[in-house]
mmCIF file of C-alpha atoms in Angstrom:
data_model
loop_
_atom_site.group_PDB
_atom_site.id
_atom_site.type_symbol
_atom_site.label_atom_id
_atom_site.label_comp_id
_atom_site.label_asym_id
_atom_site.label_seq_id
_atom_site.Cartn_x
_atom_site.Cartn_y
_atom_site.Cartn_z
ATOM 1 C CA MET A 13 126.396 -64.023 -41.125
ATOM 2 C CA HIS A 14 124.149 -62.225 -43.418
ATOM 3 C CA VAL A 15 122.181 -59.638 -41.355
ATOM 4 C CA PRO A 16 118.399 -59.698 -42.056
ATOM 5 C CA ASP A 17 116.098 -57.002 -42.153
ATOM 6 C CA GLY A 18 114.886 -56.138 -38.735
ATOM 7 C CA PHE A 19 117.941 -56.493 -36.485
ATOM 8 C CA LEU A 20 119.441 -52.766 -36.826
ATOM 9 C CA ASP A 21 117.400 -49.724 -37.052
ATOM 10 C CA ALA A 22 116.650 -47.450 -39.994
ATOM 11 C CA PRO A 23 119.221 -44.866 -39.318
ATOM 12 C CA THR A 24 122.041 -47.401 -38.654
ATOM 13 C CA SER A 25 121.113 -49.262 -41.838
ATOM 14 C CA ILE A 26 120.836 -45.926 -43.985
ATOM 15 C CA ALA A 27 124.608 -45.180 -42.307
ATOM 16 C CA THR A 28 125.938 -48.486 -43.512
ATOM 17 C CA ALA A 29 124.597 -47.929 -46.792
ATOM 18 C CA GLY A 30 126.031 -44.901 -47.206
ATOM 19 C CA VAL A 31 129.409 -46.252 -45.889
ATOM 20 C CA ALA A 32 129.189 -49.202 -48.254
ATOM 21 C CA ALA A 33 128.390 -46.813 -51.216
ATOM 22 C CA VAL A 34 131.327 -44.824 -50.648
ATOM 23 C CA ALA A 35 133.315 -47.641 -50.170
ATOM 24 C CA VAL A 36 132.261 -49.318 -53.574
ATOM 25 C CA THR A 37 132.875 -45.905 -55.259
ATOM 26 C CA ILE A 38 136.701 -45.951 -54.065
ATOM 27 C CA ALA A 39 136.780 -49.849 -55.060
ATOM 28 C CA LEU A 40 135.509 -48.835 -58.839
ATOM 29 C CA ARG A 41 138.074 -46.233 -58.814
ATOM 30 C CA GLY A 42 140.866 -48.416 -57.518
ATOM 31 C CA ALA A 43 140.016 -51.422 -59.464
ATOM 32 C CA ARG A 44 141.306 -49.467 -62.617
ATOM 33 C CA ARG A 45 144.595 -49.951 -61.300
ATOM 34 C CA GLU A 46 144.254 -53.655 -60.424
ATOM 35 C CA VAL A 47 142.251 -54.963 -63.410
ATOM 36 C CA ASP A 48 144.452 -55.715 -66.377
ATOM 37 C CA ASP A 49 143.759 -58.534 -68.752
ATOM 38 C CA ARG A 50 144.728 -61.240 -66.490
ATOM 39 C CA ILE A 51 142.419 -60.308 -63.487
ATOM 40 C CA ALA A 52 139.466 -59.319 -65.730
ATOM 41 C CA PRO A 53 138.329 -62.977 -66.294
ATOM 42 C CA LEU A 54 140.016 -64.263 -62.869
ATOM 43 C CA ALA A 55 137.671 -61.686 -60.801
ATOM 44 C CA GLY A 56 134.569 -63.568 -62.208
ATOM 45 C CA LEU A 57 135.915 -66.848 -61.295
ATOM 46 C CA VAL A 58 136.549 -65.429 -57.721
ATOM 47 C CA ALA A 59 132.869 -63.824 -57.201
ATOM 48 C CA THR A 60 131.639 -67.323 -58.667
ATOM 49 C CA PHE A 61 133.485 -69.405 -55.979
ATOM 50 C CA VAL A 62 132.845 -66.841 -53.302
ATOM 51 C CA PHE A 63 129.170 -67.296 -54.018
ATOM 52 C CA ALA A 64 129.569 -71.126 -54.228
ATOM 53 C CA THR A 65 131.468 -71.565 -51.026
ATOM 54 C CA GLN A 66 128.953 -69.264 -49.123
ATOM 55 C CA MET A 67 126.232 -71.852 -50.068
ATOM 56 C CA LEU A 68 128.427 -74.532 -47.935
ATOM 57 C CA ASN A 69 127.730 -74.312 -44.372
ATOM 58 C CA PHE A 70 129.954 -76.087 -42.098
ATOM 59 C CA PRO A 71 129.162 -77.009 -38.652
ATOM 60 C CA VAL A 72 131.318 -75.258 -36.217
ATOM 61 C CA ALA A 73 129.876 -76.100 -32.457
ATOM 62 C CA GLY A 74 126.747 -77.705 -31.113
ATOM 63 C CA GLY A 75 123.810 -76.839 -33.618
ATOM 64 C CA THR A 76 125.736 -73.923 -35.351
ATOM 65 C CA SER A 77 127.215 -73.415 -38.663
ATOM 66 C CA GLY A 78 129.282 -70.832 -40.603
ATOM 67 C CA HIS A 79 130.370 -70.195 -43.991
ATOM 68 C CA LEU A 80 133.095 -68.807 -45.760
ATOM 69 C CA MET A 81 133.154 -65.123 -46.324
ATOM 70 C CA GLY A 82 135.430 -64.699 -48.742
ATOM 71 C CA GLY A 83 136.875 -61.073 -48.361
ATOM 72 C CA ALA A 84 140.241 -62.177 -47.403
ATOM 73 C CA LEU A 85 140.363 -64.783 -50.396
ATOM 74 C CA ALA A 86 139.160 -62.382 -52.830
ATOM 75 C CA ALA A 87 141.640 -59.249 -51.832
ATOM 76 C CA VAL A 88 144.937 -61.818 -51.949
ATOM 77 C CA LEU A 89 143.800 -63.332 -55.333
ATOM 78 C CA VAL A 90 142.777 -60.325 -57.244
ATOM 79 C CA GLY A 91 143.634 -57.422 -54.946
ATOM 80 C CA PRO A 92 141.606 -55.516 -52.350
ATOM 81 C CA TYR A 93 139.663 -52.947 -54.877
ATOM 82 C CA THR A 94 138.606 -55.609 -57.150
ATOM 83 C CA GLY A 95 137.880 -58.029 -54.027
ATOM 84 C CA LEU A 96 135.229 -55.728 -52.853
ATOM 85 C CA LEU A 97 133.595 -55.314 -55.928
ATOM 86 C CA CYS A 98 133.347 -59.150 -56.292
ATOM 87 C CA LEU A 99 131.961 -59.469 -52.744
ATOM 88 C CA THR A 100 129.397 -56.585 -53.528
ATOM 89 C CA VAL A 101 128.355 -58.571 -56.727
ATOM 90 C CA VAL A 102 127.834 -61.649 -54.510
ATOM 91 C CA LEU A 103 126.142 -59.875 -51.668
ATOM 92 C CA ALA A 104 123.636 -58.173 -53.881
ATOM 93 C CA VAL A 105 122.908 -61.333 -55.740
ATOM 94 C CA GLN A 106 122.168 -63.398 -52.658
ATOM 95 C CA SER A 107 120.128 -60.400 -51.224
ATOM 96 C CA LEU A 108 117.986 -59.928 -54.138
ATOM 97 C CA LEU A 109 117.813 -63.406 -56.062
ATOM 98 C CA PHE A 110 117.998 -65.731 -52.810
ATOM 99 C CA ALA A 111 116.375 -63.462 -50.092
ATOM 100 C CA ASP A 112 119.765 -64.218 -48.127
ATOM 101 C CA GLY A 113 120.455 -61.000 -46.048
ATOM 102 C CA GLY A 114 117.645 -58.115 -46.166
ATOM 103 C CA ILE A 115 117.277 -55.579 -48.963
ATOM 104 C CA THR A 116 117.736 -52.668 -46.240
ATOM 105 C CA ALA A 117 120.706 -54.394 -44.579
ATOM 106 C CA LEU A 118 122.426 -54.777 -48.055
ATOM 107 C CA GLY A 119 124.592 -51.750 -47.038
ATOM 108 C CA THR A 120 125.146 -53.474 -43.532
ATOM 109 C CA ASN A 121 126.003 -56.879 -45.159
ATOM 110 C CA VAL A 122 128.466 -54.983 -47.661
ATOM 111 C CA VAL A 123 130.337 -53.370 -44.814
ATOM 112 C CA LEU A 124 130.665 -56.534 -42.782
ATOM 113 C CA MET A 125 131.223 -59.094 -45.240
ATOM 114 C CA GLY A 126 132.511 -57.010 -48.038
ATOM 115 C CA VAL A 127 134.477 -53.984 -46.600
ATOM 116 C CA VAL A 128 135.740 -55.379 -43.399
ATOM 117 C CA THR A 129 136.725 -58.786 -44.244
ATOM 118 C CA VAL A 130 138.482 -57.459 -47.683
ATOM 119 C CA VAL A 131 140.116 -54.230 -45.849
ATOM 120 C CA VAL A 132 141.084 -56.030 -42.490
ATOM 121 C CA GLY A 133 142.198 -59.439 -43.976
ATOM 122 C CA TYR A 134 144.341 -57.723 -46.766
ATOM 123 C CA LEU A 135 145.867 -55.289 -44.248
ATOM 124 C CA VAL A 136 146.847 -58.355 -42.193
ATOM 125 C CA PHE A 137 148.137 -60.249 -45.196
ATOM 126 C CA ARG A 138 150.529 -57.764 -46.178
ATOM 127 C CA ALA A 139 151.748 -57.652 -42.503
ATOM 128 C CA ALA A 140 152.323 -60.911 -42.429
ATOM 129 C CA GLN A 141 154.195 -60.729 -45.778
ATOM 130 C CA LEU A 142 156.329 -58.358 -44.355
ATOM 131 C CA VAL A 143 157.324 -60.340 -41.410
ATOM 132 C CA LEU A 144 157.335 -63.884 -42.870
ATOM 133 C CA PRO A 145 160.097 -64.706 -45.543
ATOM 134 C CA LYS A 146 159.548 -63.660 -48.990
ATOM 135 C CA ARG A 147 158.713 -66.919 -50.607
ATOM 136 C CA LEU A 148 156.150 -68.336 -52.465
ATOM 137 C CA SER A 149 155.030 -70.871 -49.879
ATOM 138 C CA MET A 150 154.343 -68.170 -47.366
ATOM 139 C CA VAL A 151 151.441 -66.529 -49.669
ATOM 140 C CA ALA A 152 148.954 -69.030 -48.432
ATOM 141 C CA PRO A 153 149.763 -69.152 -44.656
ATOM 142 C CA ALA A 154 149.535 -65.312 -44.713
ATOM 143 C CA ALA A 155 146.136 -64.897 -46.486
ATOM 144 C CA ALA A 156 144.873 -67.695 -43.964
ATOM 145 C CA LEU A 157 145.855 -65.279 -41.034
ATOM 146 C CA GLY A 158 144.244 -62.451 -42.757
ATOM 147 C CA ALA A 159 140.854 -64.965 -43.289
ATOM 148 C CA LEU A 160 140.933 -65.560 -39.625
ATOM 149 C CA VAL A 161 141.276 -62.155 -38.550
ATOM 150 C CA SER A 162 138.987 -60.600 -40.988
ATOM 151 C CA VAL A 163 136.070 -62.851 -39.685
ATOM 152 C CA VAL A 164 136.566 -62.149 -36.141
ATOM 153 C CA LEU A 165 136.473 -58.510 -36.895
ATOM 154 C CA ALA A 166 133.355 -58.661 -38.968
ATOM 155 C CA ALA A 167 131.647 -59.861 -36.010
ATOM 156 C CA ALA A 168 132.904 -57.193 -33.741
ATOM 157 C CA THR A 169 131.985 -54.886 -36.252
ATOM 158 C CA PHE A 170 128.448 -56.090 -36.217
ATOM 159 C CA VAL A 171 128.275 -55.801 -32.484
ATOM 160 C CA GLY A 172 129.511 -52.295 -32.677
ATOM 161 C CA LEU A 173 126.580 -51.534 -34.964
ATOM 162 C CA TYR A 174 124.121 -53.524 -32.852
ATOM 163 C CA VAL A 175 125.202 -51.341 -29.961
ATOM 164 C CA VAL A 176 124.252 -48.325 -31.550
ATOM 165 C CA GLY A 177 121.182 -49.305 -33.699
ATOM 166 C CA GLY A 178 120.215 -52.710 -32.543
ATOM 167 C CA ALA A 179 116.280 -53.846 -32.524
ATOM 168 C CA VAL A 180 116.427 -55.321 -29.095
ATOM 169 C CA PRO A 181 118.699 -54.101 -26.146
ATOM 170 C CA ILE A 182 121.312 -56.774 -25.398
ATOM 171 C CA PRO A 183 124.202 -55.901 -22.900
ATOM 172 C CA LEU A 184 127.515 -55.311 -25.011
ATOM 173 C CA ASP A 185 130.060 -57.886 -23.626
ATOM 174 C CA THR A 186 127.274 -60.607 -23.655
ATOM 175 C CA LEU A 187 126.711 -59.950 -27.250
ATOM 176 C CA LEU A 188 130.385 -59.483 -27.974
ATOM 177 C CA THR A 189 131.428 -62.809 -26.166
ATOM 178 C CA ALA A 190 128.781 -64.439 -28.111
ATOM 179 C CA MET A 191 129.593 -63.163 -31.611
ATOM 180 C CA VAL A 192 133.286 -63.207 -31.156
ATOM 181 C CA GLY A 193 133.329 -66.766 -29.840
ATOM 182 C CA VAL A 194 131.676 -68.463 -32.598
ATOM 183 C CA HIS A 195 133.145 -66.350 -35.114
ATOM 184 C CA VAL A 196 136.718 -67.330 -34.010
ATOM 185 C CA LEU A 197 135.632 -71.013 -34.672
ATOM 186 C CA ILE A 198 134.146 -69.888 -38.284
ATOM 187 C CA GLY A 199 137.031 -68.107 -38.711
ATOM 188 C CA ILE A 200 139.411 -71.087 -38.451
ATOM 189 C CA GLY A 201 137.357 -72.595 -41.078
ATOM 190 C CA GLU A 202 137.678 -69.492 -43.306
ATOM 191 C CA ALA A 203 141.563 -69.842 -42.729
ATOM 192 C CA VAL A 204 141.438 -73.381 -43.866
ATOM 193 C CA ILE A 205 139.721 -72.965 -46.756
ATOM 194 C CA THR A 206 141.367 -69.593 -47.858
ATOM 195 C CA PHE A 207 144.707 -71.508 -47.475
ATOM 196 C CA LEU A 208 143.870 -74.535 -49.609
ATOM 197 C CA VAL A 209 142.169 -72.157 -52.503
ATOM 198 C CA VAL A 210 145.575 -69.860 -52.362
ATOM 199 C CA ALA A 211 147.894 -72.223 -52.206
ATOM 200 C CA SER A 212 146.276 -74.368 -54.979
ATOM 201 C CA ILE A 213 146.625 -71.277 -57.407
ATOM 202 C CA VAL A 214 150.078 -70.353 -56.264
ATOM 203 C CA ALA A 215 151.208 -73.843 -56.823
ATOM 204 C CA VAL A 216 150.283 -73.685 -60.576
ATOM 205 C CA ARG A 217 150.044 -70.245 -61.699
ATOM 206 C CA PRO A 218 151.549 -67.905 -58.732
ATOM 207 C CA ASP A 219 151.674 -65.008 -61.409
ATOM 208 C CA LEU A 220 147.849 -64.730 -61.229
ATOM 209 C CA VAL A 221 147.832 -64.242 -57.459
ATOM 210 C CA HIS A 222 147.668 -60.471 -56.696
ATOM 211 C CA GLY A 223 148.947 -61.151 -53.292
ATOM 212 C CA ALA A 224 152.277 -63.362 -54.639
ATOM 213 C CA ARG A 225 153.297 -60.503 -57.375
ATOM 214 C CA ARG A 226 155.801 -58.821 -54.941
ATOM 215 C CA VAL A 227 157.329 -62.223 -53.699
ATOM 216 C CA LEU A 228 157.561 -63.158 -57.648
ATOM 217 C CA ASP A 229 159.301 -59.713 -57.992
ATOM 218 C CA VAL A 230 162.015 -60.704 -55.853
ATOM 219 C CA ARG A 231 162.386 -64.125 -56.976
ATOM 220 C CA PRO A 232 165.071 -63.602 -59.516
ATOM 221 C CA LEU A 233 167.424 -62.238 -57.181
ATOM 222 C CA GLU A 234 167.297 -65.951 -55.471
ATOM 223 C CA THR A 235 167.961 -67.921 -58.603
ATOM 224 C CA ARG A 236 170.011 -70.653 -58.019
ATOM 225 C CA VAL A 237 173.191 -71.258 -60.588
ATOM 226 C CA SER A 238 173.502 -75.311 -60.969
ATOM 227 C CA ALA A 239 176.962 -76.442 -60.351
ATOM 228 C CA MET B 1 164.647 -72.859 -66.256
ATOM 229 C CA ASN B 2 161.347 -74.059 -64.790
ATOM 230 C CA THR B 3 160.731 -77.418 -66.931
ATOM 231 C CA ARG B 4 157.101 -77.857 -65.306
ATOM 232 C CA ARG B 5 154.714 -77.451 -68.150
ATOM 233 C CA ARG B 6 152.696 -73.975 -67.405
ATOM 234 C CA VAL B 7 148.945 -74.591 -66.697
ATOM 235 C CA SER B 8 147.284 -71.937 -69.125
ATOM 236 C CA THR B 9 145.052 -69.153 -67.806
ATOM 237 C CA ARG B 10 142.146 -70.847 -69.699
ATOM 238 C CA THR B 11 142.630 -74.214 -67.695
ATOM 239 C CA VAL B 12 142.738 -72.347 -64.616
ATOM 240 C CA LEU B 13 139.633 -70.608 -65.344
ATOM 241 C CA VAL B 14 137.585 -73.614 -66.548
ATOM 242 C CA VAL B 15 138.762 -75.835 -63.673
ATOM 243 C CA GLY B 16 137.922 -73.101 -61.166
ATOM 244 C CA LEU B 17 134.614 -72.623 -62.712
ATOM 245 C CA LEU B 18 133.889 -76.280 -62.653
ATOM 246 C CA VAL B 19 134.755 -76.503 -59.024
ATOM 247 C CA ALA B 20 132.529 -73.694 -58.010
ATOM 248 C CA LEU B 21 129.538 -75.234 -60.145
ATOM 249 C CA VAL B 22 130.123 -78.610 -58.417
ATOM 250 C CA LEU B 23 130.131 -77.192 -55.204
ATOM 251 C CA ALA B 24 127.120 -74.861 -55.909
ATOM 252 C CA GLY B 25 125.104 -77.687 -57.672
ATOM 253 C CA VAL B 26 125.960 -80.721 -55.703
ATOM 254 C CA VAL B 27 128.026 -80.261 -52.571
ATOM 255 C CA SER B 28 125.816 -77.526 -51.281
ATOM 256 C CA TYR B 29 122.967 -80.418 -50.704
ATOM 257 C CA TYR B 30 125.421 -81.604 -47.986
ATOM 258 C CA ALA B 31 125.843 -78.298 -46.152
ATOM 259 C CA SER B 32 124.973 -77.867 -42.484
ATOM 260 C CA ALA B 33 121.470 -76.749 -42.166
ATOM 261 C CA SER B 34 121.999 -75.446 -38.641
ATOM 262 C CA PRO B 35 121.852 -71.534 -37.944
ATOM 263 C CA ASP B 36 124.795 -69.795 -38.828
ATOM 264 C CA GLY B 37 126.856 -67.919 -36.140
ATOM 265 C CA LEU B 38 124.931 -64.473 -36.078
ATOM 266 C CA ASN B 39 121.330 -66.575 -36.135
ATOM 267 C CA ARG B 40 122.213 -68.468 -33.423
ATOM 268 C CA VAL B 41 123.570 -65.589 -31.346
ATOM 269 C CA ALA B 42 120.351 -64.018 -32.115
ATOM 270 C CA GLY B 43 118.466 -67.014 -30.985
ATOM 271 C CA ASP B 44 120.413 -67.407 -27.929
ATOM 272 C CA LEU B 45 120.377 -63.872 -26.932
ATOM 273 C CA GLY B 46 116.779 -63.202 -27.609
ATOM 274 C CA PHE B 47 117.041 -60.722 -30.863
ATOM 275 C CA ALA B 48 115.863 -63.331 -33.364
ATOM 276 C CA GLY B 49 112.560 -62.025 -33.297
ATOM 277 C CA ALA B 50 113.222 -58.734 -34.693
ATOM 278 C CA GLU B 51 113.901 -60.525 -38.286
ATOM 279 C CA GLN B 52 111.627 -59.338 -40.899
ATOM 280 C CA ALA B 53 111.103 -61.312 -43.804
ATOM 281 C CA SER B 54 112.688 -60.166 -46.844
ATOM 282 C CA ARG B 55 111.059 -58.480 -49.578
ATOM 283 C CA THR B 56 112.449 -60.812 -51.911
ATOM 284 C CA GLN B 57 111.424 -64.032 -50.321
ATOM 285 C CA ASP B 58 108.706 -64.738 -52.788
ATOM 286 C CA GLY B 59 111.243 -64.723 -55.620
ATOM 287 C CA PRO B 60 111.521 -67.773 -57.709
ATOM 288 C CA LEU B 61 115.147 -68.657 -56.018
ATOM 289 C CA ALA B 62 114.458 -67.439 -52.197
ATOM 290 C CA GLY B 63 116.156 -69.534 -49.820
ATOM 291 C CA TYR B 64 118.251 -71.253 -52.420
ATOM 292 C CA GLU B 65 115.391 -73.236 -53.478
ATOM 293 C CA THR B 66 114.157 -73.347 -56.994
ATOM 294 C CA ALA B 67 110.405 -72.559 -57.508
ATOM 295 C CA GLY B 68 108.901 -75.593 -59.411
ATOM 296 C CA VAL B 69 111.641 -78.016 -58.852
ATOM 297 C CA ASP B 70 111.163 -80.240 -55.623
ATOM 298 C CA GLY B 71 113.766 -82.566 -53.743
ATOM 299 C CA ARG B 72 117.148 -83.185 -54.402
ATOM 300 C CA TRP B 73 118.313 -80.738 -57.137
ATOM 301 C CA SER B 74 115.885 -77.763 -56.220
ATOM 302 C CA GLY B 75 118.878 -75.998 -54.037
ATOM 303 C CA GLY B 76 121.760 -77.351 -56.340
ATOM 304 C CA LEU B 77 119.981 -75.531 -59.593
ATOM 305 C CA ALA B 78 119.576 -72.569 -57.568
ATOM 306 C CA GLY B 79 123.186 -72.566 -56.601
ATOM 307 C CA VAL B 80 124.259 -73.225 -60.318
ATOM 308 C CA ILE B 81 121.734 -70.409 -61.726
ATOM 309 C CA GLY B 82 123.362 -68.143 -58.826
ATOM 310 C CA CYS B 83 126.678 -68.634 -60.073
ATOM 311 C CA LEU B 84 126.167 -68.152 -63.613
ATOM 312 C CA VAL B 85 124.414 -64.526 -62.546
ATOM 313 C CA VAL B 86 127.359 -63.738 -60.316
ATOM 314 C CA LEU B 87 129.753 -64.714 -63.203
ATOM 315 C CA ALA B 88 128.002 -62.605 -65.630
ATOM 316 C CA LEU B 89 127.683 -59.630 -63.365
ATOM 317 C CA THR B 90 131.190 -59.519 -62.344
ATOM 318 C CA THR B 91 132.855 -60.178 -65.643
ATOM 319 C CA GLY B 92 130.796 -57.602 -67.256
ATOM 320 C CA LEU B 93 131.681 -55.094 -64.711
ATOM 321 C CA MET B 94 135.424 -55.744 -65.039
ATOM 322 C CA LEU B 95 135.315 -55.421 -68.852
ATOM 323 C CA VAL B 96 133.337 -51.762 -68.367
ATOM 324 C CA ARG B 97 136.096 -51.180 -65.607
ATOM 325 C CA ARG B 98 138.924 -52.255 -67.874
ATOM 326 C CA ARG B 99 137.959 -50.347 -70.869
ATOM 327 C CA SER B 100 137.510 -47.149 -69.085
ATOM 328 C CA ALA B 101 141.012 -47.901 -67.450
ATOM 329 C CA GLN B 102 142.923 -48.054 -70.869
ATOM 330 C CA PRO B 103 141.365 -46.096 -73.118
ATOM 331 C CA THR B 104 144.593 -45.088 -75.356
ATOM 332 C CA THR B 105 146.993 -47.871 -74.789
ATOM 333 C CA VAL B 106 145.640 -50.330 -77.120
ATOM 334 C CA GLY B 107 147.026 -49.651 -80.921
ATOM 335 C CA GLY B 108 144.199 -48.947 -83.554
ATOM 336 C CA GLU B 109 143.621 -51.317 -85.912
#
């Protein structure tokens, strides 16, 4: 859902650029706590994987496609602050090198596909973790739920921005229904991909997954004594 | 104790990177060319015409096509180049972050 130049007016684009700049500044500070010797190389991998996967548009409904946004995935794997930095690099490279997403719309895209999907994806993930059993097998389902909700809320956020500064007047309910409808389907694809990737890494090296740390911390209490 | 052999971090990184390169370099050729959710809605509701061409649309990798390379591998090559650029930028950013984060915790030589 890379927003091109022209969909939103200049004041709205400037406002979203400001929000994006503040969010990235906060992420740069917050990432200091997340980035250790293990996370640093993983962040490069996560950003690269998100970039690659965003090239893979999958069909969702007649003549429509969608691709991974990756905010929830990145937040669960390397933490929300580092995750936002990963998404910001991806979106900037896409805009500047690949003409995917406008230049003046870069702030909008960082807000929608970076800030919203990372924050919503991570909060839903953490909430799900609180409710679900504290097991490693629950990390991937929780991440998938965060992924689904994050895409739908990113679509809804675009609608909110469009209502404020859209180029052509469109009735709010019409736009909201259309955007949320198609992005529920895209969100299901996002959830499947997020589940598979998180489950794969949890299976081989759970200690590398930021979102699995709390579960790993309590695991010694569950150690079974062999009879 | 865990009897399973521990997969090294290096292995995870190398395998992950190879998967990303194959996705961007090869699998991307088979991606759906249909408009994405936003573009579809923009077309259906009548604001697609508001789109302005990106100022980077004449760049050598614009539209995920490599200038001067035609056919099957143009998109894949663009994808691989993009992966390497993203990897370099993110890793560089993380190294700067890490260094500024731990100025005194590493002992001297």
